[in-house]
Amino acid sequence: MKVLLISANTETINMPTLPLGLASVAAATQKAGHVVTTVDLMAERDAPSVLNGTVEEFRPELIGISIRNIDDQNMENPRFLLNPVKDIVAVCRRLSGATIVLGGAGYSIFPESVLTFLGADMGIQGEGEATFPELIERIERGADISGVPGLYLRGYGLRCERTFVKDLDLLPLPQADFLPLPPRKDELWIPVQTRRGCPLSCSYCSTGEIEGRTLRRRSPDIVVEWIAQWRKAGVHQFYFVDNTFNLPASYAKEICRKLIDRDLNIRWWSILYPKGVDKELVAYLARAGCEQVSIGFESGSEQILKSMNKRFTLEEVRQISEMLSEYGIRRMGFLLLGSPGETRESVEESLLFADSLKLDSMKVTAGVRIYPHTSLAKKAIEEGIIAPHDELLFPRFYLAKGLEDWLPKTLKSWAATRPHWMIPDYS
């Protein structure tokens, strides 16, 4: 079957991103024997013209659209990001009679409501590398598609419960044909995902809904060999998109050791959960080429950390930050202010704590995006902030009472003398 896969993401909220998820699905679909072409709208200024030319020339029998972001998570001036995607679906409908299938991380959080809003035919919640080729195979045979795991049909809802691939090594990693290199490779950062799933259950987080709550890992040999192939192609910058690169620490150390052994001369970023990080791991990070680490400690109040279901202490955050600094690894911190139990006193605790770490950069978010099936959503229902039937597709936020006017003024005051702090846009 001829399959067109479209990455609908055009946002550069933190940095321009390559469509790793879509490329992985494309590689799996091609491996299953289908003819695949991809379109990444991030680099296109005129999406309708690009799609018109591609559809007219390729004539797809099936169109898949990847949804990465629903909104920008900015409470002050929220931007809902699905309206442009709705236009993309409309263009595809006008140009082709092909079935339109949705997928991607954003879709997996709100599968039924996104499918209804965009007006596509069906969608796959979860890991498309396994289920999308199965869907195509059933369509080709004229077989019943309702048994495809994670499949939603518009108007009929979920047809079969989703499943998670236990062995990630069974899923192919995309090569340059689906992640094309720009003319200037020195501007390119390749995303790397070594594991999926998160068992931590932080009160506000949607990762468990997207990837499941069981941690699954790729073989370090496969990950490092994939990075080495990109290095041969002239790429030397990477960022690990795993939310918890150091969990478990033994796995992180093994990846670092193999990178060191290959002597690839690369530079990379990662995200650390601030627990279980020792000097040995930090030394490995530095030797393997890690130049920057994001530390999502979210609060400088022990009480708020507990309410968020965080499993680390402020002293652990401080120790890890100091070790990273000692080894010359840049540190970016994150504060998430306004969650249940937050007060002016706890906010001030957080600001003072973050300031004391002397980080290289600091990002502050005010107000917490409410996602379905989280303990934060349950709390918001109890307090009457949202209704039990609210699908939450259109962004809703939690901000503890008493902070509405005070918090913006306070953050503006702090950021005025701290140019490396990034705060919400209150203009």
PDB file of C-alpha atoms in Angstrom, residues 133-308:
ATOM      1  CA  PRO A 133       1.377  -1.813   9.920  1.00  0.00           C
ATOM      2  CA  GLU A 134      -1.157  -4.243  11.397  1.00  0.00           C
ATOM      3  CA  LEU A 135      -3.983  -1.841  10.542  1.00  0.00           C
ATOM      4  CA  ILE A 136      -2.726  -1.515   6.950  1.00  0.00           C
ATOM      5  CA  GLU A 137      -2.426  -5.280   6.580  1.00  0.00           C
ATOM      6  CA  ARG A 138      -6.005  -5.795   7.733  1.00  0.00           C
ATOM      7  CA  ILE A 139      -7.306  -3.063   5.434  1.00  0.00           C
ATOM      8  CA  GLU A 140      -5.503  -4.661   2.464  1.00  0.00           C
ATOM      9  CA  ARG A 141      -7.047  -8.064   3.234  1.00  0.00           C
ATOM     10  CA  GLY A 142     -10.467  -6.583   3.807  1.00  0.00           C
ATOM     11  CA  ALA A 143     -10.350  -8.062   7.300  1.00  0.00           C
ATOM     12  CA  ASP A 144     -11.980  -6.750  10.481  1.00  0.00           C
ATOM     13  CA  ILE A 145      -9.917  -3.842  11.800  1.00  0.00           C
ATOM     14  CA  SER A 146     -11.641  -3.649  15.185  1.00  0.00           C
ATOM     15  CA  GLY A 147      -9.037  -5.969  16.737  1.00  0.00           C
ATOM     16  CA  VAL A 148      -6.146  -3.549  16.161  1.00  0.00           C
ATOM     17  CA  PRO A 149      -4.886  -2.531  19.643  1.00  0.00           C
ATOM     18  CA  GLY A 150      -5.526   1.113  20.523  1.00  0.00           C
ATOM     19  CA  LEU A 151      -7.721   1.740  17.476  1.00  0.00           C
ATOM     20  CA  TYR A 152     -10.389   4.433  17.692  1.00  0.00           C
ATOM     21  CA  LEU A 153     -13.056   4.865  15.016  1.00  0.00           C
ATOM     22  CA  ARG A 154     -14.806   8.207  14.730  1.00  0.00           C
ATOM     23  CA  GLY A 155     -18.290   7.847  16.109  1.00  0.00           C
ATOM     24  CA  TYR A 156     -17.599   4.431  17.636  1.00  0.00           C
ATOM     25  CA  GLY A 157     -14.795   5.090  20.116  1.00  0.00           C
ATOM     26  CA  LEU A 158     -12.173   2.573  21.209  1.00  0.00           C
ATOM     27  CA  ARG A 159     -12.464  -0.762  19.396  1.00  0.00           C
ATOM     28  CA  CYS A 160      -9.666  -2.703  21.116  1.00  0.00           C
ATOM     29  CA  GLU A 161      -7.618  -1.998  24.241  1.00  0.00           C
ATOM     30  CA  ARG A 162      -4.122  -0.716  23.536  1.00  0.00           C
ATOM     31  CA  THR A 163      -1.030  -2.795  24.216  1.00  0.00           C
ATOM     32  CA  PHE A 164       2.623  -1.902  24.760  1.00  0.00           C
ATOM     33  CA  VAL A 165       5.572  -3.501  22.990  1.00  0.00           C
ATOM     34  CA  LYS A 166       7.655  -5.175  25.691  1.00  0.00           C
ATOM     35  CA  ASP A 167      10.853  -5.489  23.645  1.00  0.00           C
ATOM     36  CA  LEU A 168      11.690  -2.131  22.061  1.00  0.00           C
ATOM     37  CA  ASP A 169      14.539  -3.738  20.115  1.00  0.00           C
ATOM     38  CA  LEU A 170      11.873  -5.250  17.857  1.00  0.00           C
ATOM     39  CA  LEU A 171      10.975  -1.772  16.628  1.00  0.00           C
ATOM     40  CA  PRO A 172      13.179  -0.304  13.872  1.00  0.00           C
ATOM     41  CA  LEU A 173      14.969   3.003  14.395  1.00  0.00           C
ATOM     42  CA  PRO A 174      14.610   5.506  11.538  1.00  0.00           C
ATOM     43  CA  GLN A 175      17.459   6.373   9.226  1.00  0.00           C
ATOM     44  CA  ALA A 176      18.145   9.545   7.247  1.00  0.00           C
ATOM     45  CA  ASP A 177      15.507   8.801   4.591  1.00  0.00           C
ATOM     46  CA  PHE A 178      12.788   9.612   7.137  1.00  0.00           C
ATOM     47  CA  LEU A 179      14.780  12.156   9.171  1.00  0.00           C
ATOM     48  CA  PRO A 180      16.382  14.121   6.334  1.00  0.00           C
ATOM     49  CA  LEU A 181      19.476  16.160   7.088  1.00  0.00           C
ATOM     50  CA  PRO A 182      19.471  19.920   6.421  1.00  0.00           C
ATOM     51  CA  PRO A 183      22.317  21.509   4.416  1.00  0.00           C
ATOM     52  CA  ARG A 184      23.982  22.741   7.637  1.00  0.00           C
ATOM     53  CA  LYS A 185      24.399  19.694   9.855  1.00  0.00           C
ATOM     54  CA  ASP A 186      25.953  21.794  12.619  1.00  0.00           C
ATOM     55  CA  GLU A 187      22.487  23.239  13.321  1.00  0.00           C
ATOM     56  CA  LEU A 188      20.834  19.844  13.675  1.00  0.00           C
ATOM     57  CA  TRP A 189      20.032  18.080  16.950  1.00  0.00           C
ATOM     58  CA  ILE A 190      18.907  14.467  16.548  1.00  0.00           C
ATOM     59  CA  PRO A 191      16.400  13.207  19.145  1.00  0.00           C
ATOM     60  CA  VAL A 192      17.272   9.892  20.818  1.00  0.00           C
ATOM     61  CA  GLN A 193      14.797   7.764  22.782  1.00  0.00           C
ATOM     62  CA  THR A 194      16.309   4.901  24.744  1.00  0.00           C
ATOM     63  CA  ARG A 195      13.304   3.922  26.863  1.00  0.00           C
ATOM     64  CA  ARG A 196       9.552   4.326  27.169  1.00  0.00           C
ATOM     65  CA  GLY A 197       7.151   4.306  30.067  1.00  0.00           C
ATOM     66  CA  CYS A 198       7.305   5.975  33.468  1.00  0.00           C
ATOM     67  CA  PRO A 199       6.330   4.368  36.794  1.00  0.00           C
ATOM     68  CA  LEU A 200       6.683   7.539  38.877  1.00  0.00           C
ATOM     69  CA  SER A 201       3.074   8.836  38.629  1.00  0.00           C
ATOM     70  CA  CYS A 202       3.748  12.519  39.294  1.00  0.00           C
ATOM     71  CA  SER A 203       0.451  14.205  40.087  1.00  0.00           C
ATOM     72  CA  TYR A 204       0.171  16.302  36.911  1.00  0.00           C
ATOM     73  CA  CYS A 205       2.100  14.292  34.309  1.00  0.00           C
ATOM     74  CA  SER A 206       0.709  12.800  31.074  1.00  0.00           C
ATOM     75  CA  THR A 207       3.716  10.566  30.265  1.00  0.00           C
ATOM     76  CA  GLY A 208       2.109   7.470  31.765  1.00  0.00           C
ATOM     77  CA  GLU A 209      -0.945   7.996  29.558  1.00  0.00           C
ATOM     78  CA  ILE A 210       1.253   8.298  26.456  1.00  0.00           C
ATOM     79  CA  GLU A 211       3.899   5.625  27.080  1.00  0.00           C
ATOM     80  CA  GLY A 212       2.463   3.442  29.841  1.00  0.00           C
ATOM     81  CA  ARG A 213       3.689   3.048  33.406  1.00  0.00           C
ATOM     82  CA  THR A 214       6.100   0.159  32.868  1.00  0.00           C
ATOM     83  CA  LEU A 215       9.669   1.130  32.000  1.00  0.00           C
ATOM     84  CA  ARG A 216      10.910  -0.543  28.805  1.00  0.00           C
ATOM     85  CA  ARG A 217      14.435  -0.106  27.421  1.00  0.00           C
ATOM     86  CA  ARG A 218      16.291  -0.558  24.169  1.00  0.00           C
ATOM     87  CA  SER A 219      19.571  -2.427  24.125  1.00  0.00           C
ATOM     88  CA  PRO A 220      22.421   0.049  24.760  1.00  0.00           C
ATOM     89  CA  ASP A 221      24.343  -1.526  21.867  1.00  0.00           C
ATOM     90  CA  ILE A 222      21.509  -0.753  19.451  1.00  0.00           C
ATOM     91  CA  VAL A 223      21.126   2.818  20.724  1.00  0.00           C
ATOM     92  CA  VAL A 224      24.833   3.600  20.470  1.00  0.00           C
ATOM     93  CA  GLU A 225      25.170   1.983  17.042  1.00  0.00           C
ATOM     94  CA  TRP A 226      22.275   4.139  15.805  1.00  0.00           C
ATOM     95  CA  ILE A 227      24.016   7.252  17.123  1.00  0.00           C
ATOM     96  CA  ALA A 228      27.244   6.105  15.450  1.00  0.00           C
ATOM     97  CA  GLN A 229      25.467   5.838  12.092  1.00  0.00           C
ATOM     98  CA  TRP A 230      24.328   9.450  12.387  1.00  0.00           C
ATOM     99  CA  ARG A 231      27.857  10.452  13.358  1.00  0.00           C
ATOM    100  CA  LYS A 232      29.130   8.902  10.121  1.00  0.00           C
ATOM    101  CA  ALA A 233      26.551  11.018   8.284  1.00  0.00           C
ATOM    102  CA  GLY A 234      28.096  14.163   9.743  1.00  0.00           C
ATOM    103  CA  VAL A 235      25.792  14.786  12.727  1.00  0.00           C
ATOM    104  CA  HIS A 236      27.415  15.407  16.096  1.00  0.00           C
ATOM    105  CA  GLN A 237      24.609  16.876  18.246  1.00  0.00           C
ATOM    106  CA  PHE A 238      21.947  14.807  20.002  1.00  0.00           C
ATOM    107  CA  TYR A 239      19.363  15.188  22.727  1.00  0.00           C
ATOM    108  CA  PHE A 240      17.951  12.306  24.723  1.00  0.00           C
ATOM    109  CA  VAL A 241      14.194  12.797  24.976  1.00  0.00           C
ATOM    110  CA  ASP A 242      13.739  10.266  27.804  1.00  0.00           C
ATOM    111  CA  ASN A 243      12.009  12.040  30.695  1.00  0.00           C
ATOM    112  CA  THR A 244      14.248  10.185  33.153  1.00  0.00           C
ATOM    113  CA  PHE A 245      17.595   9.424  31.515  1.00  0.00           C
ATOM    114  CA  ASN A 246      19.057   8.226  34.831  1.00  0.00           C
ATOM    115  CA  LEU A 247      16.340   5.722  35.732  1.00  0.00           C
ATOM    116  CA  PRO A 248      17.696   3.203  36.258  1.00  0.00           C
ATOM    117  CA  ALA A 249      21.185   4.609  36.829  1.00  0.00           C
ATOM    118  CA  SER A 250      22.838   1.338  35.825  1.00  0.00           C
ATOM    119  CA  TYR A 251      21.278   1.570  32.364  1.00  0.00           C
ATOM    120  CA  ALA A 252      22.352   5.204  31.960  1.00  0.00           C
ATOM    121  CA  LYS A 253      25.905   4.297  32.937  1.00  0.00           C
ATOM    122  CA  GLU A 254      25.964   1.466  30.417  1.00  0.00           C
ATOM    123  CA  ILE A 255      24.924   3.799  27.594  1.00  0.00           C
ATOM    124  CA  CYS A 256      27.578   6.300  28.636  1.00  0.00           C
ATOM    125  CA  ARG A 257      30.277   3.611  28.827  1.00  0.00           C
ATOM    126  CA  LYS A 258      29.474   2.436  25.315  1.00  0.00           C
ATOM    127  CA  LEU A 259      29.525   5.995  23.978  1.00  0.00           C
ATOM    128  CA  ILE A 260      32.915   6.517  25.615  1.00  0.00           C
ATOM    129  CA  ASP A 261      34.251   3.248  24.150  1.00  0.00           C
ATOM    130  CA  ARG A 262      33.149   4.281  20.648  1.00  0.00           C
ATOM    131  CA  ASP A 263      34.821   7.705  21.038  1.00  0.00           C
ATOM    132  CA  LEU A 264      32.268   9.333  18.747  1.00  0.00           C
ATOM    133  CA  ASN A 265      33.133  12.954  19.578  1.00  0.00           C
ATOM    134  CA  ILE A 266      29.515  14.012  20.050  1.00  0.00           C
ATOM    135  CA  ARG A 267      27.749  16.550  22.255  1.00  0.00           C
ATOM    136  CA  TRP A 268      24.353  15.948  23.810  1.00  0.00           C
ATOM    137  CA  TRP A 269      21.664  16.974  26.290  1.00  0.00           C
ATOM    138  CA  SER A 270      19.580  14.859  28.639  1.00  0.00           C
ATOM    139  CA  ILE A 271      16.913  15.086  31.348  1.00  0.00           C
ATOM    140  CA  LEU A 272      17.696  13.829  34.838  1.00  0.00           C
ATOM    141  CA  TYR A 273      15.254  12.897  37.572  1.00  0.00           C
ATOM    142  CA  PRO A 274      16.982  14.303  40.678  1.00  0.00           C
ATOM    143  CA  LYS A 275      17.406  11.072  42.579  1.00  0.00           C
ATOM    144  CA  GLY A 276      19.889   8.241  42.428  1.00  0.00           C
ATOM    145  CA  VAL A 277      22.601  10.266  40.701  1.00  0.00           C
ATOM    146  CA  ASP A 278      26.110   9.620  41.974  1.00  0.00           C
ATOM    147  CA  LYS A 279      29.529  10.987  41.013  1.00  0.00           C
ATOM    148  CA  GLU A 280      30.271   7.963  38.878  1.00  0.00           C
ATOM    149  CA  LEU A 281      27.250   8.654  36.672  1.00  0.00           C
ATOM    150  CA  VAL A 282      28.062  12.367  36.416  1.00  0.00           C
ATOM    151  CA  ALA A 283      31.647  11.544  35.452  1.00  0.00           C
ATOM    152  CA  TYR A 284      30.370   9.159  32.778  1.00  0.00           C
ATOM    153  CA  LEU A 285      27.999  11.836  31.460  1.00  0.00           C
ATOM    154  CA  ALA A 286      30.831  14.324  31.103  1.00  0.00           C
ATOM    155  CA  ARG A 287      33.218  11.854  29.439  1.00  0.00           C
ATOM    156  CA  ALA A 288      30.506  10.652  27.038  1.00  0.00           C
ATOM    157  CA  GLY A 289      29.858  14.184  25.738  1.00  0.00           C
ATOM    158  CA  CYS A 290      26.878  15.367  27.789  1.00  0.00           C
ATOM    159  CA  GLU A 291      27.049  19.168  27.852  1.00  0.00           C
ATOM    160  CA  GLN A 292      23.710  20.106  29.408  1.00  0.00           C
ATOM    161  CA  VAL A 293      21.219  18.513  31.763  1.00  0.00           C
ATOM    162  CA  SER A 294      17.639  19.543  32.474  1.00  0.00           C
ATOM    163  CA  ILE A 295      16.657  19.016  36.117  1.00  0.00           C
ATOM    164  CA  GLY A 296      12.900  18.990  36.639  1.00  0.00           C
ATOM    165  CA  PHE A 297      12.747  19.548  40.384  1.00  0.00           C
ATOM    166  CA  GLU A 298       9.557  21.650  39.925  1.00  0.00           C
ATOM    167  CA  SER A 299       9.461  23.075  43.463  1.00  0.00           C
ATOM    168  CA  GLY A 300      11.708  24.289  46.288  1.00  0.00           C
ATOM    169  CA  SER A 301       9.180  23.302  48.949  1.00  0.00           C
ATOM    170  CA  GLU A 302       9.327  19.845  50.507  1.00  0.00           C
ATOM    171  CA  GLN A 303       5.585  20.003  51.167  1.00  0.00           C
ATOM    172  CA  ILE A 304       4.748  20.739  47.527  1.00  0.00           C
ATOM    173  CA  LEU A 305       7.141  18.036  46.315  1.00  0.00           C
ATOM    174  CA  LYS A 306       5.246  15.550  48.454  1.00  0.00           C
ATOM    175  CA  SER A 307       1.877  16.682  47.089  1.00  0.00           C
ATOM    176  CA  MET A 308       3.232  16.269  43.528  1.00  0.00           C
TER     177      MET A 308
END
